Amino acid sequence: MAAKVKDIGIDVIPPAGVCEDVNCPFHGTLPVRGQVIEGTVVSIKMDKTAVVERKYLKYQKKYERYEKRTSKYSVHAPACFELKAGDHVKVMECRPLSKTVSFVVIEKR
């Protein structure tokens, strides 16, 4: 029997696993809104939280060049995604879940 997966309103592939997490957008009641960011998981040492790194380019007008930049986000990682370091993920903004966590994983690529 397949688990009931809620439609979150975004065109993403839902997770194959099942979880009992209240803060899962697919199996719980957490609404998502706002920014969608893609990045790579660099750490999963915290409980139900992962660190995702995003690499991007910023244009410097004075030198007419681009500079490489990175930023790290603490994101909520529901158990149904079974994340490991090195996974490429898509995260989306949600309400603040803790002091540093305001994003949740919505797709594992």
PDB file of C-alpha atoms in Angstrom:
ATOM      1  CA  MET A   1       0.000   0.000   0.000  1.00  0.00           C
ATOM      2  CA  ALA A   2       1.477   3.357  -1.023  1.00  0.00           C
ATOM      3  CA  ALA A   3       1.693   6.109   1.559  1.00  0.00           C
ATOM      4  CA  LYS A   4      -0.529   9.125   1.122  1.00  0.00           C
ATOM      5  CA  VAL A   5       1.591  12.022  -0.145  1.00  0.00           C
ATOM      6  CA  LYS A   6       0.224  15.559   0.079  1.00  0.00           C
ATOM      7  CA  ASP A   7       0.483  17.897  -2.944  1.00  0.00           C
ATOM      8  CA  ILE A   8       2.569  20.930  -1.892  1.00  0.00           C
ATOM      9  CA  GLY A   9       1.773  22.981  -5.001  1.00  0.00           C
ATOM     10  CA  ILE A  10       5.277  22.775  -6.493  1.00  0.00           C
ATOM     11  CA  ASP A  11       6.280  20.551  -9.435  1.00  0.00           C
ATOM     12  CA  VAL A  12       8.745  18.232  -7.628  1.00  0.00           C
ATOM     13  CA  ILE A  13       9.222  14.484  -7.296  1.00  0.00           C
ATOM     14  CA  PRO A  14       7.764  13.395  -3.924  1.00  0.00           C
ATOM     15  CA  PRO A  15       9.895  11.229  -1.617  1.00  0.00           C
ATOM     16  CA  ALA A  16       9.743   7.442  -1.924  1.00  0.00           C
ATOM     17  CA  GLY A  17       9.988   6.890   1.830  1.00  0.00           C
ATOM     18  CA  VAL A  18       7.425   7.449   4.550  1.00  0.00           C
ATOM     19  CA  CYS A  19       7.838   9.475   7.731  1.00  0.00           C
ATOM     20  CA  GLU A  20       5.826  10.528  10.768  1.00  0.00           C
ATOM     21  CA  ASP A  21       7.412  14.002  10.920  1.00  0.00           C
ATOM     22  CA  VAL A  22       4.937  16.830  11.633  1.00  0.00           C
ATOM     23  CA  ASN A  23       7.332  19.264   9.905  1.00  0.00           C
ATOM     24  CA  CYS A  24       7.441  17.296   6.633  1.00  0.00           C
ATOM     25  CA  PRO A  25       5.711  19.166   3.777  1.00  0.00           C
ATOM     26  CA  PHE A  26       4.558  15.860   2.192  1.00  0.00           C
ATOM     27  CA  HIS A  27       3.520  13.768   5.236  1.00  0.00           C
ATOM     28  CA  GLY A  28       2.999  16.468   7.869  1.00  0.00           C
ATOM     29  CA  THR A  29       1.357  19.872   8.107  1.00  0.00           C
ATOM     30  CA  LEU A  30       4.238  22.272   7.268  1.00  0.00           C
ATOM     31  CA  PRO A  31       3.301  24.805   4.546  1.00  0.00           C
ATOM     32  CA  VAL A  32       6.039  26.016   2.163  1.00  0.00           C
ATOM     33  CA  ARG A  33       6.314  29.408   0.469  1.00  0.00           C
ATOM     34  CA  GLY A  34       8.870  31.846  -0.925  1.00  0.00           C
ATOM     35  CA  GLN A  35      12.341  31.025  -2.252  1.00  0.00           C
ATOM     36  CA  VAL A  36      13.400  27.765  -3.903  1.00  0.00           C
ATOM     37  CA  ILE A  37      17.150  27.069  -3.654  1.00  0.00           C
ATOM     38  CA  GLU A  38      19.290  24.249  -5.072  1.00  0.00           C
ATOM     39  CA  GLY A  39      22.443  23.088  -3.353  1.00  0.00           C
ATOM     40  CA  THR A  40      24.565  20.243  -2.036  1.00  0.00           C
ATOM     41  CA  VAL A  41      24.307  18.622   1.395  1.00  0.00           C
ATOM     42  CA  VAL A  42      27.603  19.111   3.247  1.00  0.00           C
ATOM     43  CA  SER A  43      26.674  17.904   6.747  1.00  0.00           C
ATOM     44  CA  ILE A  44      23.949  15.778   8.356  1.00  0.00           C
ATOM     45  CA  LYS A  45      25.378  15.624  11.894  1.00  0.00           C
ATOM     46  CA  MET A  46      22.411  17.347  13.552  1.00  0.00           C
ATOM     47  CA  ASP A  47      19.139  15.623  14.414  1.00  0.00           C
ATOM     48  CA  LYS A  48      16.579  16.180  11.586  1.00  0.00           C
ATOM     49  CA  THR A  49      18.712  19.073  10.238  1.00  0.00           C
ATOM     50  CA  ALA A  50      21.194  19.247   7.367  1.00  0.00           C
ATOM     51  CA  VAL A  51      23.566  21.945   6.147  1.00  0.00           C
ATOM     52  CA  VAL A  52      23.175  22.772   2.437  1.00  0.00           C
ATOM     53  CA  GLU A  53      25.777  24.784   0.526  1.00  0.00           C
ATOM     54  CA  ARG A  54      24.834  26.911  -2.492  1.00  0.00           C
ATOM     55  CA  LYS A  55      27.481  28.168  -4.939  1.00  0.00           C
ATOM     56  CA  TYR A  56      26.748  31.200  -7.112  1.00  0.00           C
ATOM     57  CA  LEU A  57      28.414  34.046  -9.034  1.00  0.00           C
ATOM     58  CA  LYS A  58      28.136  37.740  -8.144  1.00  0.00           C
ATOM     59  CA  TYR A  59      28.985  40.430 -10.683  1.00  0.00           C
ATOM     60  CA  GLN A  60      31.506  43.103  -9.634  1.00  0.00           C
ATOM     61  CA  LYS A  61      30.751  46.243 -11.625  1.00  0.00           C
ATOM     62  CA  LYS A  62      34.055  47.997 -10.873  1.00  0.00           C
ATOM     63  CA  TYR A  63      36.196  45.164 -12.253  1.00  0.00           C
ATOM     64  CA  GLU A  64      33.640  43.937 -14.829  1.00  0.00           C
ATOM     65  CA  ARG A  65      34.057  40.361 -13.607  1.00  0.00           C
ATOM     66  CA  TYR A  66      32.203  37.731 -11.646  1.00  0.00           C
ATOM     67  CA  GLU A  67      33.336  36.450  -8.269  1.00  0.00           C
ATOM     68  CA  LYS A  68      32.534  33.032  -6.837  1.00  0.00           C
ATOM     69  CA  ARG A  69      30.550  32.999  -3.620  1.00  0.00           C
ATOM     70  CA  THR A  70      29.061  30.331  -1.379  1.00  0.00           C
ATOM     71  CA  SER A  71      26.438  30.410   1.319  1.00  0.00           C
ATOM     72  CA  LYS A  72      25.318  27.737   3.763  1.00  0.00           C
ATOM     73  CA  TYR A  73      21.763  27.138   4.946  1.00  0.00           C
ATOM     74  CA  SER A  74      20.554  25.039   7.863  1.00  0.00           C
ATOM     75  CA  VAL A  75      17.548  23.126   6.540  1.00  0.00           C
ATOM     76  CA  HIS A  76      15.032  20.703   8.035  1.00  0.00           C
ATOM     77  CA  ALA A  77      15.615  17.201   6.644  1.00  0.00           C
ATOM     78  CA  PRO A  78      12.568  14.916   6.990  1.00  0.00           C
ATOM     79  CA  ALA A  79      13.406  11.223   7.457  1.00  0.00           C
ATOM     80  CA  CYS A  80      11.569  10.227   4.251  1.00  0.00           C
ATOM     81  CA  PHE A  81      14.377  11.702   2.080  1.00  0.00           C
ATOM     82  CA  GLU A  82      17.220   9.637   3.660  1.00  0.00           C
ATOM     83  CA  LEU A  83      19.881  12.274   2.936  1.00  0.00           C
ATOM     84  CA  LYS A  84      23.646  11.737   2.846  1.00  0.00           C
ATOM     85  CA  ALA A  85      26.516  14.193   2.461  1.00  0.00           C
ATOM     86  CA  GLY A  86      27.019  14.989  -1.230  1.00  0.00           C
ATOM     87  CA  ASP A  87      23.352  14.704  -2.261  1.00  0.00           C
ATOM     88  CA  HIS A  88      21.982  17.427  -4.520  1.00  0.00           C
ATOM     89  CA  VAL A  89      18.745  18.791  -3.074  1.00  0.00           C
ATOM     90  CA  LYS A  90      16.117  21.431  -3.672  1.00  0.00           C
ATOM     91  CA  VAL A  91      15.014  23.344  -0.567  1.00  0.00           C
ATOM     92  CA  MET A  92      12.153  25.754  -0.056  1.00  0.00           C
ATOM     93  CA  GLU A  93      11.408  28.467   2.468  1.00  0.00           C
ATOM     94  CA  CYS A  94       8.989  27.767   5.306  1.00  0.00           C
ATOM     95  CA  ARG A  95       8.101  29.310   8.646  1.00  0.00           C
ATOM     96  CA  PRO A  96      10.978  29.441  11.173  1.00  0.00           C
ATOM     97  CA  LEU A  97      11.391  26.014  12.803  1.00  0.00           C
ATOM     98  CA  SER A  98      14.255  27.118  15.065  1.00  0.00           C
ATOM     99  CA  LYS A  99      16.720  30.000  15.443  1.00  0.00           C
ATOM    100  CA  THR A 100      18.628  29.062  12.249  1.00  0.00           C
ATOM    101  CA  VAL A 101      16.226  26.789  10.325  1.00  0.00           C
ATOM    102  CA  SER A 102      13.769  28.458   7.925  1.00  0.00           C
ATOM    103  CA  PHE A 103      14.064  26.074   4.952  1.00  0.00           C
ATOM    104  CA  VAL A 104      12.924  22.477   4.358  1.00  0.00           C
ATOM    105  CA  VAL A 105      14.046  19.872   1.806  1.00  0.00           C
ATOM    106  CA  ILE A 106      11.414  19.334  -0.916  1.00  0.00           C
ATOM    107  CA  GLU A 107      13.317  17.216  -3.467  1.00  0.00           C
ATOM    108  CA  LYS A 108      16.358  14.961  -3.621  1.00  0.00           C
ATOM    109  CA  ARG A 109      17.983  14.885  -7.085  1.00  0.00           C
TER     110      ARG A 109
END
